[in-house]
PDB file of C-alpha atoms in Angstrom:
ATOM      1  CA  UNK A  30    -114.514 115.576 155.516  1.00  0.00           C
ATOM      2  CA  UNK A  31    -116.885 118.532 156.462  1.00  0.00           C
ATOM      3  CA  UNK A  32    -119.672 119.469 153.971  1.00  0.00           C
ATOM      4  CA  UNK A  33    -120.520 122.712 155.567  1.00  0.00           C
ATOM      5  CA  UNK A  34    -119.783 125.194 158.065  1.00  0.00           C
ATOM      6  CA  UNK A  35    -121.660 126.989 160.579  1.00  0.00           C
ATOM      7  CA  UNK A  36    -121.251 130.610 160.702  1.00  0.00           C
ATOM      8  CA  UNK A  37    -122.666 133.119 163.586  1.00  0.00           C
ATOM      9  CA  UNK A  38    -124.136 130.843 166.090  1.00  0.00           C
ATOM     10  CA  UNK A  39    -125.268 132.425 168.825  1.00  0.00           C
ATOM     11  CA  UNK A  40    -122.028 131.060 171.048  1.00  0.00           C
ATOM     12  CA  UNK A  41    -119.378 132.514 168.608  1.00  0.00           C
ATOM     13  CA  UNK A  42    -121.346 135.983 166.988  1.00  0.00           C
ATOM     14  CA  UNK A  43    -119.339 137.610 164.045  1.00  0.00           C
ATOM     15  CA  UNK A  44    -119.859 141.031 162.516  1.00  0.00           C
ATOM     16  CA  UNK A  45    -120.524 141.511 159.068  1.00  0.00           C
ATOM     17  CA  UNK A  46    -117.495 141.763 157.288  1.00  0.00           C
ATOM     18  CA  UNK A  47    -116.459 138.460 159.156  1.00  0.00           C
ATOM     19  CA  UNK A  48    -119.710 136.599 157.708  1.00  0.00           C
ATOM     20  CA  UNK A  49    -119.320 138.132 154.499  1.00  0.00           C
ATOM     21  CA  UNK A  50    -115.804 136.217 154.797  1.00  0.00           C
ATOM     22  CA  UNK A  51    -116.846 132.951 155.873  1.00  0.00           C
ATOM     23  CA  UNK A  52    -119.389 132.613 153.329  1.00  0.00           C
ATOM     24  CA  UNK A  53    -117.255 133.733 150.820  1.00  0.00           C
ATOM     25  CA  UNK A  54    -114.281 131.172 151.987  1.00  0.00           C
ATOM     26  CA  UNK A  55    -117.372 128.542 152.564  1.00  0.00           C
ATOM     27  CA  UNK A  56    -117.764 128.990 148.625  1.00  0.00           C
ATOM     28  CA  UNK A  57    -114.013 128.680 147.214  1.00  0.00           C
ATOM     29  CA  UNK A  58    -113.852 125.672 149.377  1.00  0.00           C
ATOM     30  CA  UNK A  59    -116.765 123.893 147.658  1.00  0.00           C
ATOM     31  CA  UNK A  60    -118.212 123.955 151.429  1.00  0.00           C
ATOM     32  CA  UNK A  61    -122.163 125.149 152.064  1.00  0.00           C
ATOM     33  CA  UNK A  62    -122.721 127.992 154.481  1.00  0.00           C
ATOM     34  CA  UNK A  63    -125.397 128.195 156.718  1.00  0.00           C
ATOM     35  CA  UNK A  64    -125.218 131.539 158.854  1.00  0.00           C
ATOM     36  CA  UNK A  65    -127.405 131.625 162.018  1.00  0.00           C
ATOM     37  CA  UNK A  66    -129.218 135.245 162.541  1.00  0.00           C
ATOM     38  CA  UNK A  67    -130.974 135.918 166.113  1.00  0.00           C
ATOM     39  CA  UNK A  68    -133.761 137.991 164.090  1.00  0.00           C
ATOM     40  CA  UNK A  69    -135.857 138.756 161.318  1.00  0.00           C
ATOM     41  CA  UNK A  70    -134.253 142.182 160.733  1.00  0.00           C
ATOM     42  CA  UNK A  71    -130.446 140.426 160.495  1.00  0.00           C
ATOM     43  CA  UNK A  72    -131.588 137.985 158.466  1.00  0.00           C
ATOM     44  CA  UNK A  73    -132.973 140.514 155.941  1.00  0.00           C
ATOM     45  CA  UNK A  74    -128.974 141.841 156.022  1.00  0.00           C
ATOM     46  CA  UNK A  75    -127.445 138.541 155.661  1.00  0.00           C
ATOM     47  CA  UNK A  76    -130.176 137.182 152.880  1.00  0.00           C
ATOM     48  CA  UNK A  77    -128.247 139.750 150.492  1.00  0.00           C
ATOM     49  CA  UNK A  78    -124.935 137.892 151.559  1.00  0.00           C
ATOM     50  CA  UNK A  79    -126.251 134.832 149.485  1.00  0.00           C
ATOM     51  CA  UNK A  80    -125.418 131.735 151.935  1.00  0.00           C
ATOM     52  CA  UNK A  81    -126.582 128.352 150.968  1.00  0.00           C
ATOM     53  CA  UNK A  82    -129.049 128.091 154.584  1.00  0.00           C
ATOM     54  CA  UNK A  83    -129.976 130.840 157.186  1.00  0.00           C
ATOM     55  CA  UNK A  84    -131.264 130.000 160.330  1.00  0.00           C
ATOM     56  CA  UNK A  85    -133.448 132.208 162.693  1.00  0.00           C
ATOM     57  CA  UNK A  86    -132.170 131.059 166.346  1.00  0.00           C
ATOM     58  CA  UNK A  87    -133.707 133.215 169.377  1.00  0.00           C
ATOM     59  CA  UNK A  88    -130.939 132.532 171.688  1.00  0.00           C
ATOM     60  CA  UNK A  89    -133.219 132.635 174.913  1.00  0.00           C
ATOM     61  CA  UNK A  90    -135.032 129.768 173.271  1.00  0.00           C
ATOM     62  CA  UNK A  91    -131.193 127.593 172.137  1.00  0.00           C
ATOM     63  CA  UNK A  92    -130.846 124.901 174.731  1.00  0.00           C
ATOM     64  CA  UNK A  93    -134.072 125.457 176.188  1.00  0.00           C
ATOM     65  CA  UNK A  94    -136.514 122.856 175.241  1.00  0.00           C
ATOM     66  CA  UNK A  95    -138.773 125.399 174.147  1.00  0.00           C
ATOM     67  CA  UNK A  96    -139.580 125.664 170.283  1.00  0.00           C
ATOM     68  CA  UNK A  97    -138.886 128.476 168.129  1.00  0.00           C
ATOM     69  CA  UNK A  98    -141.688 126.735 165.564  1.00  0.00           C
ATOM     70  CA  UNK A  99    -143.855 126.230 168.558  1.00  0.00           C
ATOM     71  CA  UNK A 100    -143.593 129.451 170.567  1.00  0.00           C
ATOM     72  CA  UNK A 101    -143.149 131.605 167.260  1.00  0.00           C
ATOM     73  CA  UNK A 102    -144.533 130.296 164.818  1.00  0.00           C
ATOM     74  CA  UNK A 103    -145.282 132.977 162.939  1.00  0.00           C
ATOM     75  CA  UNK A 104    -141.917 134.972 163.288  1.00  0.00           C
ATOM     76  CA  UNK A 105    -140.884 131.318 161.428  1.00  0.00           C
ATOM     77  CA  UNK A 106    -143.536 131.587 158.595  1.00  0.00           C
ATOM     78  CA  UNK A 107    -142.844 135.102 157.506  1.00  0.00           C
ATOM     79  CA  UNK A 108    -138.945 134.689 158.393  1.00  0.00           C
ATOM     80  CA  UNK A 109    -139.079 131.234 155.296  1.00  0.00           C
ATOM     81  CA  UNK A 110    -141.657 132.885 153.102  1.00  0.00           C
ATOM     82  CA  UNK A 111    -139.521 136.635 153.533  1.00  0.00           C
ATOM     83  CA  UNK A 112    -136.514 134.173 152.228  1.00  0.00           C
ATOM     84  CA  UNK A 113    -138.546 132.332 149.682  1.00  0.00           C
ATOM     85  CA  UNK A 114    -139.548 135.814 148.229  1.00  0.00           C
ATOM     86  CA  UNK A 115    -136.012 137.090 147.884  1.00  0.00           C
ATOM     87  CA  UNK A 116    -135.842 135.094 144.594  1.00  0.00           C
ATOM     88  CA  UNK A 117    -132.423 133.950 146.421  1.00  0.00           C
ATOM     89  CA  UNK A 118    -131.331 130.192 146.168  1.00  0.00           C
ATOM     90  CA  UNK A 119    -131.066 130.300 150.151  1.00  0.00           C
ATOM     91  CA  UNK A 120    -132.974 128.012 152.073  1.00  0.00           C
ATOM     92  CA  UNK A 121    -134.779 129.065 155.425  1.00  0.00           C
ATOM     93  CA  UNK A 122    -133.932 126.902 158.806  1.00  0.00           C
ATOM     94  CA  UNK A 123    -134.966 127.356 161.800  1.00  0.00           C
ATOM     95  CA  UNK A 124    -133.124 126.430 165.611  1.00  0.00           C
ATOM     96  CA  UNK A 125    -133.610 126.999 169.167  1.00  0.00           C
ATOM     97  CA  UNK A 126    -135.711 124.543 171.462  1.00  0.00           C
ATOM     98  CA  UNK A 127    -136.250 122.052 168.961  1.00  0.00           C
ATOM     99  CA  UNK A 128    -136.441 118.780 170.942  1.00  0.00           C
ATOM    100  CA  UNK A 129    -139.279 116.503 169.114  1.00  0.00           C
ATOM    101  CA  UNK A 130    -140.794 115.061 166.063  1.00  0.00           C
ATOM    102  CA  UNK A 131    -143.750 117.845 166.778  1.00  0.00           C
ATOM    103  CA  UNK A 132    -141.212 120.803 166.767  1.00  0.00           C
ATOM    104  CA  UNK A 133    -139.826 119.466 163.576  1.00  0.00           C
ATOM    105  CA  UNK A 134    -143.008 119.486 161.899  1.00  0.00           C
ATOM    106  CA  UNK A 135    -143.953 122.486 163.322  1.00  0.00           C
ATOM    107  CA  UNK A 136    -141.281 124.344 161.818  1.00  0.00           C
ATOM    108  CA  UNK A 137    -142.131 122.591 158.412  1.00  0.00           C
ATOM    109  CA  UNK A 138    -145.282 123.499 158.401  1.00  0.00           C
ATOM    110  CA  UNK A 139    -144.200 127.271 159.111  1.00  0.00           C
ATOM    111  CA  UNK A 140    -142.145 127.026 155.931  1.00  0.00           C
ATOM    112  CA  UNK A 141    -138.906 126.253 156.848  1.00  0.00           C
ATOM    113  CA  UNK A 142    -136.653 124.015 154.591  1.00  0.00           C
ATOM    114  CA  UNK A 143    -134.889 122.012 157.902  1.00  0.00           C
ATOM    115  CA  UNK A 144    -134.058 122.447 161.156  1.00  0.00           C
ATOM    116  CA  UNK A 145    -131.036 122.792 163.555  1.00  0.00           C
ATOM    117  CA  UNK A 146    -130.490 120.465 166.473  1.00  0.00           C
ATOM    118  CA  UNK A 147    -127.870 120.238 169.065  1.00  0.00           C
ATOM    119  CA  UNK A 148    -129.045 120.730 172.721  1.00  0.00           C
ATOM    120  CA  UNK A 149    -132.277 117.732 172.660  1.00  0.00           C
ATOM    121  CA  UNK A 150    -130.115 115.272 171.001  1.00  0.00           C
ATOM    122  CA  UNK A 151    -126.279 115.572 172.723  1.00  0.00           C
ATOM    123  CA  UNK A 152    -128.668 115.578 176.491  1.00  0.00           C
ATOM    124  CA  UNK A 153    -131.098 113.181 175.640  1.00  0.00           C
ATOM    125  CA  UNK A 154    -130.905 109.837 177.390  1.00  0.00           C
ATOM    126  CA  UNK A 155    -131.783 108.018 174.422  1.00  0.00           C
ATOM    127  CA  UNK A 156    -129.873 110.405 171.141  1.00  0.00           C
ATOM    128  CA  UNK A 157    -131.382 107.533 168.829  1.00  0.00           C
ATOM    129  CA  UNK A 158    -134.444 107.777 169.603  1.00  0.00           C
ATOM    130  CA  UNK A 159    -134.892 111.590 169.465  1.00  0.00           C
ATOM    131  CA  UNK A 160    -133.110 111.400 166.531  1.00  0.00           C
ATOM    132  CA  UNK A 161    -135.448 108.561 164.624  1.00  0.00           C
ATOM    133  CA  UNK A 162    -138.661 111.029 165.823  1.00  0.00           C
ATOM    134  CA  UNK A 163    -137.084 113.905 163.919  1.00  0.00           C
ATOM    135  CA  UNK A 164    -136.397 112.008 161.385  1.00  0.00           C
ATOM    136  CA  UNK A 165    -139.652 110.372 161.090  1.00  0.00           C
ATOM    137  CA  UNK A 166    -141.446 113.552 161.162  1.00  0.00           C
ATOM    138  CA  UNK A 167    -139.472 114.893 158.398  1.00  0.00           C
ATOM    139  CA  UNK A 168    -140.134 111.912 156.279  1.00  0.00           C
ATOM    140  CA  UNK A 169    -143.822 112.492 156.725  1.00  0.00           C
ATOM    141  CA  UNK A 170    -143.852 115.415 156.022  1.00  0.00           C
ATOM    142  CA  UNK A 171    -141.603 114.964 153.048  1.00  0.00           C
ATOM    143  CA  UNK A 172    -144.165 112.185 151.895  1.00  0.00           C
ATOM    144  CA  UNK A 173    -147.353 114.085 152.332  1.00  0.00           C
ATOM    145  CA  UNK A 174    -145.954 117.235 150.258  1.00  0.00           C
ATOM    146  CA  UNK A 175    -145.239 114.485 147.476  1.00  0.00           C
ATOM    147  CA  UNK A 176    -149.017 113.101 147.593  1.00  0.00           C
ATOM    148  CA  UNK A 177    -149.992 116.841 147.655  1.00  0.00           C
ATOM    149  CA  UNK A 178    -148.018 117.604 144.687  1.00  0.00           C
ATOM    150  CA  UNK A 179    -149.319 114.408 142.580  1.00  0.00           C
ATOM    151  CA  UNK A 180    -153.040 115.497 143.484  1.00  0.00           C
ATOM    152  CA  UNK A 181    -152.416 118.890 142.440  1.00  0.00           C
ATOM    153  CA  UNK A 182    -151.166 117.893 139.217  1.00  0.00           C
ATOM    154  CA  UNK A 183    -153.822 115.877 138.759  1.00  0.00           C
TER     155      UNK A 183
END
């Protein structure tokens, strides 16, 4: 069964009162929402909504091959720290162009929580492998934040 839903990607764009909606619905049904904004200023409007994920997708960038974290990377550092300072439980993504292990890391290092893929991985000729890179970058990331943590604590 589904675990979440994605609301207001760039190919089917709601207005408010329709995301307001479909988070709300996202909730009674025990699903998480992650609504997709194509700026800094909507996401400040949809923070207040309270999804679960936001995700700041430049649609000239979606499809692309060129990174949001990459080409933008610091519209993606103040768009995760703006949501990390809203005292919110929401957790910042970013999307658009991401198509390797660098991108992914990229967009870690600019704060975000994750990433959203579609484009690199349904048109690559090898998915596996693109997806194993991602991956892999993640989990290095993951495990150097964990060594960080223990020395800081130390």
């Amino acid at each position: 069964g589904a675990r979440g839903a994605i609301i207001n990607h760039v190919e089917k764009r709601q207005d408010l009162n329709s995301v307001t909606g479909s988070i709300s619905r996202c909730r009674a049904a025990g699903l998480r929402s992650v609504v997709c904004v194509n700026s800094i200023k909507e996401a400040g409007v949809i923070l207040g909504l309270h999804p679960d994920y936001i995700s700041l997708e430049y649609p000239e960038l979606i499809g692309s091959g060129k990174s949001i974290s990459i080409l933008k990377p610091m519209d993606v550092q103040y768009f995760s720290s703006m949501t990390k300072r809203s005292g919110y439980t929401t957790k910042p993504l970013c999307g658009a162009g991401i198509s390797s292990g660098a991108d992914v890391k990229a967009a870690l290092d600019a704060g975000a929580h994750g990433v959203m893929v579609a484009s690199a991985i349904v048109n690559a000729p090898n998915p596996e492998k693109i997806i194993r890179e991602m991956a892999e970058a993640m989990s290095q990331y993951v495990a150097s934040a964990r060594h960080a943590a223990q020395v800081h604590v130390a």
